[in-house]
C-alpha positions as MATLAB code, in Angstrom:
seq = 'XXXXXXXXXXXXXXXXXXXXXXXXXXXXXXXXXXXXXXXXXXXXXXXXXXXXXXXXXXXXXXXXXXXXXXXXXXXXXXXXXXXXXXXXXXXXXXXXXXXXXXXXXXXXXXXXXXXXXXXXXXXXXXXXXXXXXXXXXXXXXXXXXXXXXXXXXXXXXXXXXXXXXXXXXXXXXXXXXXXXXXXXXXXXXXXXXXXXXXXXXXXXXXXXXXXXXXXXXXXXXXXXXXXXXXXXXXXXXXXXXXXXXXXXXXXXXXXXXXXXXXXXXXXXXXXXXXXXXXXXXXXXXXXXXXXXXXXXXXXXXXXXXXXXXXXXXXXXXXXXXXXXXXXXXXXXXXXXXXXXXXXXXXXXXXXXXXXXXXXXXXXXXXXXXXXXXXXXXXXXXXXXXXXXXXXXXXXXXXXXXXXXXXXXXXXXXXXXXXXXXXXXXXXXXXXXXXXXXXXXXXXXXXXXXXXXXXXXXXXXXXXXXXXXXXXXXXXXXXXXXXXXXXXXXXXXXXXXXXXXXXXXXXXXXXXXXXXXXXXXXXXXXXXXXXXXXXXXXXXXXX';
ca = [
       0.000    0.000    0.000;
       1.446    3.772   -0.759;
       0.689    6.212    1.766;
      -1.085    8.918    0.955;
       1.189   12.198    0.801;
      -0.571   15.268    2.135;
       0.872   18.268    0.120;
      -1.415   21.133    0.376;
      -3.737   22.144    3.493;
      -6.899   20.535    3.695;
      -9.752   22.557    1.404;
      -7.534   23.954   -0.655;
      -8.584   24.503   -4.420;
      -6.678   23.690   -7.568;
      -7.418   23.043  -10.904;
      -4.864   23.007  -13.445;
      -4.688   22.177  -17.627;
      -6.442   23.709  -20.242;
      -9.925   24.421  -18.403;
      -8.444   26.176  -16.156;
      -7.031   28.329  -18.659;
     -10.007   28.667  -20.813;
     -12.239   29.576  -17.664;
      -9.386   32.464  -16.420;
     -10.167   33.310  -19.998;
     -13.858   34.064  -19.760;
     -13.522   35.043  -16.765;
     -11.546   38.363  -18.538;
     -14.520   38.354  -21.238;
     -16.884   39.126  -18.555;
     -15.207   42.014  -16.884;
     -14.753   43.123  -20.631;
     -18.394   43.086  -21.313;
     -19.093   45.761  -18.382;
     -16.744   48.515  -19.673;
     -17.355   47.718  -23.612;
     -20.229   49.889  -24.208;
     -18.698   53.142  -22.502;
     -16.252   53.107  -25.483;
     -16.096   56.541  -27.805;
     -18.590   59.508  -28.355;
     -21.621   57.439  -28.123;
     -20.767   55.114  -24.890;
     -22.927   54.589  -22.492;
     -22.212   55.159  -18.490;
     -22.374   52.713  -15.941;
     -24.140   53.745  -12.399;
     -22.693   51.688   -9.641;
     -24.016   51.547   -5.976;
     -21.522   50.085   -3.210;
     -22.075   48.801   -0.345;
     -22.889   52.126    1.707;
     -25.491   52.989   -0.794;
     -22.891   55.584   -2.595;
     -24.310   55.665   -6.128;
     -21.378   56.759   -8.515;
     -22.268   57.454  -12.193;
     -18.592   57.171  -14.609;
     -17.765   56.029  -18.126;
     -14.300   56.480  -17.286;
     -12.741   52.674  -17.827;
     -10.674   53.211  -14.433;
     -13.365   54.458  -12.375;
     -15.945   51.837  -13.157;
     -12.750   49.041  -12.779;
     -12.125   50.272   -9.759;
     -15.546   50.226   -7.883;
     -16.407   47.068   -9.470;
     -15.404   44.563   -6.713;
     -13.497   41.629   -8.212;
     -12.742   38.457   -7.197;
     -11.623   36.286   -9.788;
      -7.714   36.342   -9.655;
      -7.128   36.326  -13.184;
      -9.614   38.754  -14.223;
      -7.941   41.263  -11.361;
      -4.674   41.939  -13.826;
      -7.466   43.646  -16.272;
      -8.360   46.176  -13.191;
      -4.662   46.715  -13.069;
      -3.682   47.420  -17.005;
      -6.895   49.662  -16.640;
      -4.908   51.567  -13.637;
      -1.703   51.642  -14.898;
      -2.977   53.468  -17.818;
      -5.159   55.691  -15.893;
      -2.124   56.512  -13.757;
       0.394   56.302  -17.151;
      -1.497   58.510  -19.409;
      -4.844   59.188  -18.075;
      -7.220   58.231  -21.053;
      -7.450   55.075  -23.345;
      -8.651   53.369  -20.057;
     -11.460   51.160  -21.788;
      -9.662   50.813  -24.801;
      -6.721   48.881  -22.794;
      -9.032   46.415  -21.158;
     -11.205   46.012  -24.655;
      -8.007   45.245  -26.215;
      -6.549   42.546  -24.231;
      -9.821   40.829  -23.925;
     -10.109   40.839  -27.591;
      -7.103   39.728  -28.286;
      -7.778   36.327  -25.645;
     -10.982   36.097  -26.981;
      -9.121   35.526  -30.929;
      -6.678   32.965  -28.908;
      -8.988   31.000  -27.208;
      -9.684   28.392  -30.181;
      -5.941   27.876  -30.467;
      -5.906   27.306  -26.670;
      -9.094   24.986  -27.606;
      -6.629   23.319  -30.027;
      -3.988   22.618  -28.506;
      -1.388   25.309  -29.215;
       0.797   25.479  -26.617;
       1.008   28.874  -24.518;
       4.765   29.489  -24.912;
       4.311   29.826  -28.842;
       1.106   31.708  -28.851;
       2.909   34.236  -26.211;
       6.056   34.426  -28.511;
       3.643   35.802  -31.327;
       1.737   38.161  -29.134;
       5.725   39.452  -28.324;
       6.517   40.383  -32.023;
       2.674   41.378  -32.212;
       3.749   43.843  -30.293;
       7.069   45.189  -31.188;
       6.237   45.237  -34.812;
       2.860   47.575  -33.726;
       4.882   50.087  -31.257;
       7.101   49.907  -34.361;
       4.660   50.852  -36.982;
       3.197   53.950  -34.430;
       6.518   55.339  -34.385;
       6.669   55.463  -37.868;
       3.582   56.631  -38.513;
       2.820   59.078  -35.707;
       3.400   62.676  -36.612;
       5.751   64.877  -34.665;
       4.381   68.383  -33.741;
       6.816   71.630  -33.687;
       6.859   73.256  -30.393;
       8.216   76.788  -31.507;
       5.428   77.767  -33.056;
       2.764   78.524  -30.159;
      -0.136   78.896  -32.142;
       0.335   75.707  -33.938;
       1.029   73.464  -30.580;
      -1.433   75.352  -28.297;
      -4.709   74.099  -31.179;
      -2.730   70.724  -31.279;
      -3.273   70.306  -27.569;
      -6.656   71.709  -27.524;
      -7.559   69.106  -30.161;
      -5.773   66.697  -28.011;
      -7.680   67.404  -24.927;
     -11.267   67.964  -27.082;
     -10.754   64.324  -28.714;
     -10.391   62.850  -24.576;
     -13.905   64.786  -24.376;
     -15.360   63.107  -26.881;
     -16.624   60.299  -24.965;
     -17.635   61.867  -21.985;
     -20.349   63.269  -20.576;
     -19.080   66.955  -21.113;
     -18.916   66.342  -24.650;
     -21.224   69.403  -25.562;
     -18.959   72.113  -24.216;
     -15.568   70.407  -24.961;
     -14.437   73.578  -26.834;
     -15.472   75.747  -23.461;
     -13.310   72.987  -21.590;
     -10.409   71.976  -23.647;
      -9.476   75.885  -24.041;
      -9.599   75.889  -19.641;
      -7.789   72.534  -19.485;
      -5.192   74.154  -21.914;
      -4.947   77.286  -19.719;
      -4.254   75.557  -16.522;
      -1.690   73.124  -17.893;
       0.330   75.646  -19.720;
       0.042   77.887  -16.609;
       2.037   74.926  -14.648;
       5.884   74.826  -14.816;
       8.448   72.724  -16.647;
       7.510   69.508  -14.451;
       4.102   69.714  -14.456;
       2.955   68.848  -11.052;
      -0.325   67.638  -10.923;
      -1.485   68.273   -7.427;
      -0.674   72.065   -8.382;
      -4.209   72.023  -10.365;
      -7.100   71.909   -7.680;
     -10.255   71.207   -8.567;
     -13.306   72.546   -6.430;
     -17.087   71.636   -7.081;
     -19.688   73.645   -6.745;
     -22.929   72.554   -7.405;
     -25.806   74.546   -8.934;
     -25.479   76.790  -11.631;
     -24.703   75.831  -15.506;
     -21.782   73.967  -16.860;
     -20.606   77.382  -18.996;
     -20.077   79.195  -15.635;
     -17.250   76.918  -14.337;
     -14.000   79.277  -14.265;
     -10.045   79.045  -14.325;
      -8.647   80.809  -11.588;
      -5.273   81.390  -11.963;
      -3.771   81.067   -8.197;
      -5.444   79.028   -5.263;
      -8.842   78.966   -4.075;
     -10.621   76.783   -1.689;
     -14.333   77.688   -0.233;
     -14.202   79.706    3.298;
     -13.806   77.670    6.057;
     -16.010   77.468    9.528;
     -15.660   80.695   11.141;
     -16.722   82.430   14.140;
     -18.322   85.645   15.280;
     -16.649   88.575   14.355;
     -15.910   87.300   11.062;
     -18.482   89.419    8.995;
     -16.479   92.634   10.234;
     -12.944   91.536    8.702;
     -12.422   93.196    4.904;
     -13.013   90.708    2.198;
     -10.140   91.908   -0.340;
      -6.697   93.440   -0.200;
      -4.316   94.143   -3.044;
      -0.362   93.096   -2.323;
      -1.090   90.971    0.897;
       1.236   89.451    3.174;
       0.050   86.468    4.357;
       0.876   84.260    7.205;
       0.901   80.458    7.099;
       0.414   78.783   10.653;
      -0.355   75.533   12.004;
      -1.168   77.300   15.681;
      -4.648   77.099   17.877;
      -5.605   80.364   18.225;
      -8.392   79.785   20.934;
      -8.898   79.215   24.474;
      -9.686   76.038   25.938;
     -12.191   74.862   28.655;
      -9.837   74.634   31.938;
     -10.995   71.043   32.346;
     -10.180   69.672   29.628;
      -6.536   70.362   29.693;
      -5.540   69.366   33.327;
      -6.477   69.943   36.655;
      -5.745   73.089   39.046;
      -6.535   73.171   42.801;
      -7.104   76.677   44.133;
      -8.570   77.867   47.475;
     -10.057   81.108   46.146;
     -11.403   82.771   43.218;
      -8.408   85.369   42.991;
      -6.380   82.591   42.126;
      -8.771   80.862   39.837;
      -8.674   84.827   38.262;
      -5.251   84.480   37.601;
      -5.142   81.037   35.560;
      -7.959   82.303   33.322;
      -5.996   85.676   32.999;
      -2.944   83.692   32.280;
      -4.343   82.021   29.497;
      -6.086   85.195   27.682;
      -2.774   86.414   28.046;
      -0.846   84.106   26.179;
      -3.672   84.279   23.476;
      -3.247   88.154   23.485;
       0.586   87.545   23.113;
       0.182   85.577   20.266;
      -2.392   87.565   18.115;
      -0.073   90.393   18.899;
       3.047   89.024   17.551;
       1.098   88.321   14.768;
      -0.543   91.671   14.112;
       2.711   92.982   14.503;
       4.568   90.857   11.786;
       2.470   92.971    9.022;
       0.308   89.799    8.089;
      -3.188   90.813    6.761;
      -3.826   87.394    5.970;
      -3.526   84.667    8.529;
      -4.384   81.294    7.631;
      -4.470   78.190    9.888;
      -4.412   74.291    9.743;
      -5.885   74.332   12.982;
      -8.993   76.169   14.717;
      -8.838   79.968   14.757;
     -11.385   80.635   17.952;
     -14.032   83.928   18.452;
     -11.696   85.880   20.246;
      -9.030   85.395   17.623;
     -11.325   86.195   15.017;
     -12.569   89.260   16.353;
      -9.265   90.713   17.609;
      -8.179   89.940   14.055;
     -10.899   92.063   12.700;
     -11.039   94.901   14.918;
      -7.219   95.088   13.015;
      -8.628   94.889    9.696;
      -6.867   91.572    8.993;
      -8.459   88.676    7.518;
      -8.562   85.003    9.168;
      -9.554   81.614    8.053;
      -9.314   78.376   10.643;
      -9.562   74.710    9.629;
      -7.945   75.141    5.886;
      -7.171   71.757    4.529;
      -3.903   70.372    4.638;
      -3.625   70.747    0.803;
      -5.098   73.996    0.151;
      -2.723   75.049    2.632;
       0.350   73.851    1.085;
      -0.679   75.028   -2.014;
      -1.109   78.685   -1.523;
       2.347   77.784    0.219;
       3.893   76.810   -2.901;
       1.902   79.638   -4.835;
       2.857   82.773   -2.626;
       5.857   81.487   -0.684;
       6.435   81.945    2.898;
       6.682   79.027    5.262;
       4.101   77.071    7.414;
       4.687   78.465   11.135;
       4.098   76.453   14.289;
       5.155   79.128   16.595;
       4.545   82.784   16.621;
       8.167   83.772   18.169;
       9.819   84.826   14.991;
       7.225   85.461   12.517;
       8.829   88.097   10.233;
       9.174   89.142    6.502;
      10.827   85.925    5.221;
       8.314   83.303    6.312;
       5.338   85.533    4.541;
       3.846   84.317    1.523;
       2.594   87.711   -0.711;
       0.008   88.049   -3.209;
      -1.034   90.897   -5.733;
      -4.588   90.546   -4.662;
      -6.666   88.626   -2.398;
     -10.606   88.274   -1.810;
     -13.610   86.449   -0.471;
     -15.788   85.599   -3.444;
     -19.421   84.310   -3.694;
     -19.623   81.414   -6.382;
     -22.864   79.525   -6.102;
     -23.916   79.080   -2.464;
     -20.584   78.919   -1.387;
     -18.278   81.702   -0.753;
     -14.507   81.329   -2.095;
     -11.052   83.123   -0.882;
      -9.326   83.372   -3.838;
      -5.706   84.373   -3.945;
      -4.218   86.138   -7.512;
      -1.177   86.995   -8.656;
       0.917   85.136   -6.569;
       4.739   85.549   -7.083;
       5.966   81.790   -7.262;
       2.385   80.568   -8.553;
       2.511   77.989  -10.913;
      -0.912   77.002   -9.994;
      -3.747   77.005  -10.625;
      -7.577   76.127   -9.727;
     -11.155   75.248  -11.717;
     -14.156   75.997  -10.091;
     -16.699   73.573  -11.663;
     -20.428   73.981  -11.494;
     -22.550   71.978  -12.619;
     -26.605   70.485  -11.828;
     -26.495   67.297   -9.830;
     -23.178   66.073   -7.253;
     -22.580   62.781   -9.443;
     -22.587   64.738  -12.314;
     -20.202   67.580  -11.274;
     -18.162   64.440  -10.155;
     -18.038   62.959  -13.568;
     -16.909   66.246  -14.911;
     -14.158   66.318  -12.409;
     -13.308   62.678  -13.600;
     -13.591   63.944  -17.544;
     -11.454   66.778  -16.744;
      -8.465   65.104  -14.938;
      -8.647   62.594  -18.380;
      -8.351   66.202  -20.268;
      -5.638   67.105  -17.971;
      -3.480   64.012  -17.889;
      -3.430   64.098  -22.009;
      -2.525   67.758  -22.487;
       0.462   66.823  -20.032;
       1.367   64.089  -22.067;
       1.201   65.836  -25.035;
       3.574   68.585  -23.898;
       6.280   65.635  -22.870;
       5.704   63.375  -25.841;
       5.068   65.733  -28.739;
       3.932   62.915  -31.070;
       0.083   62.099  -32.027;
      -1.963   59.657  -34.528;
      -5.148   59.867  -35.348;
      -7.850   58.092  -33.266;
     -11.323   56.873  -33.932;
     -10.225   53.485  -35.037;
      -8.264   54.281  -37.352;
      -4.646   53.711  -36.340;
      -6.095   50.107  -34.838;
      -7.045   49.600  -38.532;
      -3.691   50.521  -40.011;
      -1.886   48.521  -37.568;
      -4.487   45.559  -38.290;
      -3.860   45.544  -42.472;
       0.145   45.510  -41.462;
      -0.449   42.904  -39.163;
      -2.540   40.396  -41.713;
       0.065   41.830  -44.893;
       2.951   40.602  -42.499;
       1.731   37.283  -41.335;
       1.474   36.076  -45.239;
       5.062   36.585  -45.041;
       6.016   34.005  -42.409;
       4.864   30.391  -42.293;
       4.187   27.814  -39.290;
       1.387   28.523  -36.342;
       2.842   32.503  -35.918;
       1.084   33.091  -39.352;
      -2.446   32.375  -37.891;
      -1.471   33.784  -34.462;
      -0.746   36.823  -35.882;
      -3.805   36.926  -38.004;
      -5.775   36.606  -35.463;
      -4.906   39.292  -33.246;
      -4.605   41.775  -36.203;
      -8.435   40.439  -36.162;
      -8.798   41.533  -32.413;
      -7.323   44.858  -33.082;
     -10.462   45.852  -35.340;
     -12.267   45.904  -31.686;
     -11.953   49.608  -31.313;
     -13.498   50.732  -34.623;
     -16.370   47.870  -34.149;
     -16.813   48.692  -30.975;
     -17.224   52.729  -31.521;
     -19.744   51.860  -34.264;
     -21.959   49.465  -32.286;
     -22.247   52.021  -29.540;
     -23.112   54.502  -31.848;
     -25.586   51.947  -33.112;
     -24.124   51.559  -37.111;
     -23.707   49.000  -38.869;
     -20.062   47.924  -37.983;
     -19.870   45.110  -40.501;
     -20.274   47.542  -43.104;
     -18.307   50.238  -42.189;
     -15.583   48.138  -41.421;
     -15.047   46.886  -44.680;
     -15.306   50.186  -46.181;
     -12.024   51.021  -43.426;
     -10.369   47.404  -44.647;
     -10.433   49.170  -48.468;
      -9.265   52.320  -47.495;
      -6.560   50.997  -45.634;
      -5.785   48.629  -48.268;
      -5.617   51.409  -50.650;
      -2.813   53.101  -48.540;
      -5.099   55.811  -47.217;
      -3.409   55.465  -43.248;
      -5.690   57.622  -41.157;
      -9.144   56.668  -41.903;
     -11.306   55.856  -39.391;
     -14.678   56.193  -38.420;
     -16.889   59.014  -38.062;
     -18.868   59.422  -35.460;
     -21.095   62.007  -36.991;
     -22.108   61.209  -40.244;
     -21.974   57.322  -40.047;
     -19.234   57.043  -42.319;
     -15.568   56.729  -42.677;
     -13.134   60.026  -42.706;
      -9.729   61.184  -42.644;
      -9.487   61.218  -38.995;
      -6.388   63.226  -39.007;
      -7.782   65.908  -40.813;
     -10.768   65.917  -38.858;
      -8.641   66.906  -36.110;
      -9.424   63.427  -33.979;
      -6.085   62.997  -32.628;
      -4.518   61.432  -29.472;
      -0.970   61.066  -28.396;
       0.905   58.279  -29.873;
       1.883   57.351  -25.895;
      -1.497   56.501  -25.013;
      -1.770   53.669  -28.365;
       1.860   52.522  -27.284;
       0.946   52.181  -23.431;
      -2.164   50.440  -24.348;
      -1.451   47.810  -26.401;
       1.923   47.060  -24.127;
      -0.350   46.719  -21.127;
      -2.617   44.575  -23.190;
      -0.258   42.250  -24.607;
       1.819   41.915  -21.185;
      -1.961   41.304  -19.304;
      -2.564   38.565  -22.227;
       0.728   36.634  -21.924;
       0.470   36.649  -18.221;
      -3.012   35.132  -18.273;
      -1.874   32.888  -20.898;
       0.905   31.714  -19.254;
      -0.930   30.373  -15.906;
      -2.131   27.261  -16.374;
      -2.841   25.957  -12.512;
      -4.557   28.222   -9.850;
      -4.275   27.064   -6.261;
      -6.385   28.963   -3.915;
      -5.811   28.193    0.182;
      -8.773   27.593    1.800;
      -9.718   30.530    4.562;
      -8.298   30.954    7.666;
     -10.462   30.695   10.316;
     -10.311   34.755   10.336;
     -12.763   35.382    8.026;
     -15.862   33.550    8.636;
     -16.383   31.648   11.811;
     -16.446   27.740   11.080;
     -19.905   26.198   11.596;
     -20.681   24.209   14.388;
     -21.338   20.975   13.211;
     -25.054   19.932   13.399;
     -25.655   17.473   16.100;
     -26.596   17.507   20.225;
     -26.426   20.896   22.185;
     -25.039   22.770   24.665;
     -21.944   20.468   25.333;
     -23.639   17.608   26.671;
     -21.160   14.418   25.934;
     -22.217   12.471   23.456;
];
């Protein structure tokens, strides 16, 4: 008799072979199928509630990724290609996890078959070397001295990520602001130095660039109403200081014997307030802004002085205006002086919407900058936000990597006809390998058209002549349910965002393809309490 060898801990889960590599397989086409129709112009949106009942409203491939909540290990690597390019380049987000499902879904007969992983990754490899290849050859290099030219290249840039959004009526209103607030930026473009604030109520149109910092006025006390609202050439004082008194209690306690003593601990500690809004009066600040709770007393001394004072500013509004007007963030008032004042050419209080805004302009070191959205609904401003930072995060990229090809399809269908004109070349199992995926490629053209409800089959074909015919940048068009030069239509995307895309796709395809056992440990007892097994009660021996 052999003895059993024990390997793995009892309940755990493997499966190995070729079903396991098929299912990891559909598994991918499922979380496929729930970002496919947000692709292009005509995509829909998903609405997703979570657990706590937060609804959130996105088409944004990332977004949607994110908040669905994933368990199937092999799908999880399509959640991360659709991150990676969110965090990469910003847009392209659906297109990345459409491609690498399409291109499993065109491998799984093969699997089916037989093939053997190893070969079918080798041809996904030169797949995609000769496509990054191909973009570089094709994609057409912008010249950066002339300002004109680049500044419409980038608003083009940032009006084609619009497309597909939910803002895609007053793309020309936004790509012009996204434009603005990149170029105001400096060389590294930093892109916590853009804030974003949401105001709801009011229409889309009235959404503004401020160039500077703003943030909405914080809770303040009485007293407040009496400060002025706007000063031009401010000093400004950053602190991270209570300025208020504090219940005796809470702090510690203090035996006395009579109420002249009790006197003199309260007096004590007005004092050292009084010290403290008098060293700062006295350093010339007309602005004083705090991390931490600026009380009545404060506020109203502060006033009487004609300065201005805001409590409870967020961490990064703070450091913001830091990096915009200079200065330093104080935690004592001992030596607050000229040096660790931040200066602006003009500051005021300013009522957007129901909400009032301190705005601060002109600021020496700014390279910042901050949109003030407005908008109907909260989910809706939020999808603007999420539209925007797309916007954003291509205009950026488009400054560093001053190459673009046309989108709409139709650099998927150039790469597609070099794909099948290259595979008749070689002979063996790489020939229908690499037919096939040149097949999967035509996803992002089919898709755009069946979202837009056309008839892709049809237009398609028209795209396989043209291309065939050596005419490079047709695609399709949205508007008149046709095909067009995309590239003089002005539909154009950085060439980064096709490179990143179809490397993350190809590198999420051969790692799928290459697992071929899953072995999942059963759960610790930390998770869910085991069951008592049915049987007698209450611990009475059996």
């Amino acid at each position: 008799m052999q003895p059993q060898i024990v390997l793995l801990k009892e309940g755990t889960d493997t499966s190995q072979g070729k079903p396991q590599l098929i299912s990891n397989i559909n598994a991918c086409q499922s979380i496929v199928d729930a970002v496919r129709t947000t692709l292009g112009p005509r995509g829909m949106d998903k609405l997703i509630v979570e657990n706590n009942g937060k609804a959130t409203i996105s088409n944004d491939g990332a977004t949607i990724m994110k908040l669905l909540d994933i368990v199937h290990p092999a799908a999880k690597t399509l959640v991360d290609i659709a991150k990676s390019q969110d965090a990469e380049v910003g847009d392209g987000t659906t297109s990345v996890v459409l491609l690498a499902g399409e291109f499993l879904k065109q491998l799984k007969p093969f699997v089916e078959e037989g093939v053997h992983p190893r070969i079918i990754i080798k041809a996904v490899r030169k797949t995609l070397s000769l496509c990054i290849a191909r973009i570089n050859e094709l994609a057409f290099k912008i010249e950066k001295h002339d300002n004109e030219k680049h500044r419409a290249l980038l608003e083009k840039c940032a009006a084609t990520a619009m497309n597909s959004k939910l803002i895609h009526q007053q793309k020309d209103f936004f790509s012009k602001m996204v434009v603005d607030a990149v170029t105001t930026l400096d060389v590294l473009l930093p892109l916590n130095m853009i804030g974003i604030k949401k105001v709801t109520g009011g229409a889309l149109e009235e959404s503004m660039l401020i160039d500077g910092v703003a943030f909405k006025k914080t809770f303040s006390y009485a007293g407040f109403e009496m400060q002025p609202k706007s000063y031009d050439n401010v000093k400004i004082a950053l602190l991270n200081i209570e300025l208020e008194l504090k219940a005796e209690r809470d702090n510690a306690e203090v035996r006395v014997d009579n109420v002249q003593e009790y006197q003199k601990v309260v007096d004590a500690e007005w004092q050292i307030l009084y010290d403290k809004l008098e060293k700062i009066h006295k350093s010339g600040a007309q602005v004083v802004l705090s991390k931490l709770p600026i009380g009545d007393v404060a506020t109203q001394y502060f006033a009487d002085r004609d300065m201005f004072c805001a409590g409870r500013v967020q961490e990064e509004d703070l450091k913001r205006t830091l990096k915009a007007c200079g200065g330093a963030v104080m935690t004592t008032v001992q030596d607050i002086d000229d040096k660790v004042l931040g200066t602006c050419a003009h500051f005021e209080e300013r009522q957007v919407g129901g909400e009032r805004f301190n705005i601060f302009q002109g600021c020496p070191n700014a390279k910042t900058c901050t949109l003030i959205l407005r908008g109907g609904a909260e989910q809706f401003l939020e999808e603007t936000e999420r539209s925007l930072h797309d916007a954003i995060m291509i205009v950026r990229r488009t400054i560093r990597n001053d190459s673009v090809v046309a989108g709409g399809g139709a650099i998927e269908m150039e790469l597609s006809k070099m794909l099948r004109d290259y595979s008749r070349t070689i002979a063996g199992k790489e020939q229908l390998l690499i037919g096939a995926l040149a097949k999967a490629l035509e996803v992002i053209p089919r898709q755009l058209c069946d979202n837009a409800g056309f008839d892709a089959t049809n237009i398609l074909n028209k795209l396989r002549q043209k291309h065939a015919q050596g005419c490079q940048w047709y695609g399709v068009d949205i508007l008149k349910e046709h095909i067009a030069d995309n590239f003089e239509a002005f539909v154009w995307e950085p060439s980064v965002i096709k490179i990143n895309a179809l490397t993350a796709a190809c590198e999420a395809c051969c790692m799928i393809l290459s697992v071929d056992e899953t072995i999942k440990s059963p759960k610790s007892g930390g998770g869910e309490m085991p069951q008592a097994p049915m049987g007698r009660g209450m611990g009475r021996p059996f």
